[in-house]
Amino acid sequence: MSFFKCLTLTTKDKEKQNAVVMGRKTWFSIPEKHRPLAGRINIVLSRELKELPGAHHLVPSFQEVVQLLKEPSLVKKIEKIFVIGGSSLYKEAIDSSYCSKIYLTRIDHDFQCDAFFPELDTNKYLLIRDAEVLQEEQEENGIKYRYEVYKRHAQL
Ligand SMILES: NC(=O)c1ccc[n+]([C@@H]2O[C@H](COP(=O)([O-])OP(=O)(O)OC[C@H]3O[C@@H](n4cnc5c(N)ncnc54)[C@H](OP(=O)(O)O)[C@@H]3O)[C@@H](O)[C@H]2O)c1
């Protein structure tokens, strides 16, 4: 969580913020007192909801997120855009040409899960060494994990 917070909050230009784009269920999985995620422009997708108190923008499709983020008033305020889940939104983002990098935490443990990150096409995304992330294996409460960064092939 601290890595997620640091990555999504940090901007080179202190006049700007990053945007976080998420599905409706991910929004509601954030404890109410932490919504919207502070210091970031929170964009939530829902086909059903017509209003969502706390969210900065409520948008009905991925294409409309792209249109929204092209608006000059937002372009001048936003440095980076992070898609923060869930499953279908991750898939739509990594299948689109707008996704340039994937920050993935690979956890060396089996858990019972009901939401999954989509299959990663390694022909499209290359594992890179990124100075922004710790390279060595991490461990928390006896569970080992590693940060990986994938970059989209330039020609794809
Ligand atoms: N560990 C992680 O990295 C991570 C990251 C994110 C989420 N999560 C967890 O994953 C769970 C939720 O993930 P999820 O995949 O089930 O749900 P989700 O993507 O967060 O939410 C699904 C809902 O988002 C809306 N939505 C998604 N894509 C859309 C699109 N293209 N256009 C319009 N609306 C769209 C729809 O809302 P409507 O039904 O309102 O139309 C859809 O039912 C939560 O428990 C969360 O904590 C974990």
Coordinates of C-alpha atoms and ligand atoms in Angstrom, one line a residue:
M1 CA 0.0 0.0 0.0
S2 CA 2.8 2.4 0.8
F3 CA 4.4 1.7 -2.6
F4 CA 1.0 2.2 -4.3
K5 CA 0.5 5.5 -2.4
C6 CA 4.0 6.8 -3.2
L7 CA 3.8 5.8 -6.9
T8 CA 0.4 7.3 -7.5
L9 CA 0.9 10.4 -5.5
T10 CA 4.4 11.5 -6.7
T11 CA 4.6 14.1 -9.5
K12 CA 7.7 15.8 -10.9
D13 CA 5.7 18.9 -11.5
K14 CA 4.4 20.0 -8.0
E15 CA 1.6 22.1 -9.7
K16 CA 0.2 18.8 -11.1
Q17 CA -1.6 15.7 -9.7
N18 CA -1.9 12.2 -11.0
A19 CA -5.2 10.7 -11.9
V20 CA -6.4 7.3 -10.6
V21 CA -9.0 5.5 -12.8
M22 CA -11.0 2.7 -11.2
G23 CA -14.2 0.6 -11.5
R24 CA -17.2 1.1 -9.2
K25 CA -16.4 -1.9 -7.0
T26 CA -12.8 -0.8 -6.5
W27 CA -14.0 2.6 -5.4
F28 CA -16.4 1.1 -2.9
S29 CA -13.6 -1.3 -1.6
I30 CA -11.7 1.8 -0.4
P31 CA -12.7 2.6 3.1
E32 CA -15.1 5.6 3.1
K33 CA -12.7 7.8 5.1
H34 CA -10.0 7.4 2.4
R35 CA -12.3 8.3 -0.5
P36 CA -11.5 10.0 -2.7
L37 CA -7.8 9.0 -2.6
A38 CA -6.1 12.1 -1.4
G39 CA -3.9 14.2 -3.7
R40 CA -5.1 12.4 -6.8
I41 CA -7.9 13.1 -9.3
N42 CA -10.3 10.2 -8.7
I43 CA -12.1 9.0 -11.8
V44 CA -14.7 6.2 -11.4
L45 CA -16.4 4.1 -14.1
S46 CA -19.9 2.9 -13.8
R47 CA -22.5 2.1 -16.5
E48 CA -25.3 2.3 -13.9
L49 CA -24.6 5.1 -11.4
K50 CA -25.6 8.6 -12.3
E51 CA -23.9 10.3 -9.4
L52 CA -21.2 9.3 -7.0
P53 CA -20.5 11.7 -4.0
G54 CA -16.7 12.1 -3.4
A55 CA -15.5 11.0 -6.8
H56 CA -14.1 13.9 -9.0
H57 CA -15.5 12.4 -12.2
L58 CA -18.0 9.6 -12.8
V59 CA -17.7 8.2 -16.4
P60 CA -19.8 5.6 -18.2
S61 CA -17.1 3.9 -20.4
F62 CA -13.4 3.6 -20.9
Q63 CA -13.6 5.6 -24.2
E64 CA -15.2 8.4 -22.3
V65 CA -12.4 8.4 -19.8
V66 CA -10.0 8.8 -22.7
Q67 CA -12.1 11.7 -24.0
L68 CA -12.3 13.3 -20.5
L69 CA -8.5 13.1 -20.1
K70 CA -8.0 14.9 -23.4
E71 CA -9.9 18.0 -22.2
P72 CA -7.4 20.9 -22.0
S73 CA -8.5 21.8 -18.4
L74 CA -7.4 18.3 -17.2
V75 CA -4.4 17.9 -19.5
K76 CA -2.8 20.9 -17.8
K77 CA -3.5 19.6 -14.3
I78 CA -2.6 15.9 -14.7
E79 CA 0.9 14.4 -14.9
K80 CA 0.3 10.6 -15.0
I81 CA -2.8 8.4 -15.2
F82 CA -2.9 5.2 -13.2
V83 CA -5.6 2.6 -13.9
I84 CA -6.0 0.9 -10.5
G85 CA -8.5 -1.9 -11.3
G86 CA -10.5 -4.0 -11.1
S87 CA -10.2 -6.9 -13.5
S88 CA -12.2 -5.7 -16.6
L89 CA -10.8 -2.2 -16.4
Y90 CA -7.2 -3.6 -16.2
K91 CA -8.0 -5.7 -19.3
E92 CA -9.4 -2.8 -21.2
A93 CA -6.4 -0.6 -20.3
I94 CA -3.7 -3.1 -21.1
D95 CA -5.4 -4.1 -24.4
S96 CA -5.5 -0.4 -25.4
S97 CA -2.6 1.5 -26.9
Y98 CA -2.9 4.0 -24.1
C99 CA -1.2 1.8 -21.5
S100 CA 2.6 2.4 -21.6
K101 CA 3.7 0.7 -18.4
I102 CA 2.4 -2.0 -16.0
Y103 CA 3.5 -2.0 -12.3
L104 CA 2.9 -5.5 -11.1
T105 CA 3.5 -6.9 -7.7
R106 CA 4.1 -10.7 -7.9
I107 CA 3.3 -12.3 -4.6
D108 CA 4.9 -15.7 -3.9
H109 CA 1.9 -17.3 -2.2
D110 CA -1.4 -19.0 -3.0
F111 CA -4.5 -17.2 -2.0
Q112 CA -8.2 -17.9 -2.5
C113 CA -9.3 -15.1 -4.8
D114 CA -12.4 -13.8 -6.6
A115 CA -10.9 -11.0 -8.7
F116 CA -7.9 -11.6 -11.1
F117 CA -5.4 -9.6 -13.0
P118 CA -5.7 -10.5 -16.7
E119 CA -3.2 -12.7 -18.6
L120 CA -0.2 -10.6 -19.5
D121 CA 0.8 -10.8 -23.2
T122 CA 4.6 -10.8 -23.0
N123 CA 4.8 -10.2 -26.8
K124 CA 3.2 -6.9 -26.1
Y125 CA 4.8 -6.0 -22.7
L126 CA 8.5 -6.5 -21.8
L127 CA 9.8 -6.9 -18.3
I128 CA 12.2 -4.0 -17.7
R129 CA 14.5 -2.8 -15.0
D130 CA 13.0 0.3 -13.6
A131 CA 15.0 2.5 -11.2
E132 CA 11.7 3.7 -9.6
V133 CA 11.1 0.3 -8.0
L134 CA 13.1 -1.8 -5.5
Q135 CA 14.7 -4.6 -7.4
E136 CA 15.3 -7.1 -4.6
E137 CA 12.7 -9.5 -3.3
Q138 CA 10.6 -8.0 -0.5
E139 CA 9.1 -9.8 2.5
E140 CA 6.1 -8.9 4.8
N141 CA 4.7 -11.1 7.5
G142 CA 6.6 -14.1 6.1
I143 CA 5.2 -13.5 2.5
K144 CA 7.7 -12.9 -0.2
Y145 CA 6.9 -10.6 -3.1
R146 CA 8.6 -8.7 -5.9
Y147 CA 7.9 -5.6 -7.9
E148 CA 7.9 -6.0 -11.6
V149 CA 7.6 -3.3 -14.3
Y150 CA 6.5 -4.0 -17.8
K151 CA 6.8 -1.6 -20.7
R152 CA 4.7 -1.7 -23.8
H153 CA 6.7 -2.5 -27.0
A154 CA 7.1 0.8 -28.8
Q155 CA 5.7 -0.4 -32.2
L156 CA 2.6 -2.0 -30.7
Ligands
LIG1 N1 -5.0 -5.7 -5.4 C1 -5.3 -4.9 -6.3 O1 -4.4 -4.4 -7.0 C2 -6.7 -4.5 -6.6 C3 -6.9 -3.5 -7.5 C4 -8.2 -3.1 -7.8 C5 -9.3 -3.8 -7.2 N2 -9.0 -4.8 -6.3 C6 -10.1 -5.5 -5.7 O2 -10.9 -6.1 -6.7 C7 -12.3 -6.0 -6.4 C8 -13.1 -5.3 -7.5 O3 -12.7 -5.6 -8.7 P1 -13.7 -6.1 -9.9 O4 -12.9 -6.4 -11.1 O5 -14.7 -7.1 -9.3 O6 -14.6 -4.7 -10.1 P2 -14.3 -3.2 -10.6 O7 -13.7 -3.2 -12.0 O8 -13.6 -2.4 -9.6 O9 -15.8 -2.7 -10.7 C9 -16.6 -3.3 -11.7 C10 -17.6 -2.3 -12.0 O10 -17.0 -1.1 -12.5 C11 -17.8 -0.6 -13.6 N3 -17.0 -0.7 -14.8 C12 -15.9 -1.5 -15.0 N4 -15.4 -1.3 -16.3 C13 -16.2 -0.5 -16.9 C14 -16.3 0.1 -18.2 N5 -15.4 -0.2 -19.2 N6 -17.3 1.0 -18.5 C15 -18.2 1.4 -17.5 N7 -18.2 0.8 -16.3 C16 -17.2 0.0 -16.0 C17 -19.1 -1.3 -13.6 O11 -19.9 -0.7 -12.7 P3 -21.5 -0.7 -12.7 O12 -21.9 -2.1 -12.3 O13 -21.9 0.3 -11.6 O14 -21.9 -0.4 -14.1 C18 -18.6 -2.7 -13.1 O15 -19.7 -3.5 -12.6 C19 -12.4 -5.3 -5.1 O16 -12.5 -6.2 -4.0 C20 -11.0 -4.6 -5.0 O17 -10.6 -4.4 -3.6 C21 -7.7 -5.1 -6.0

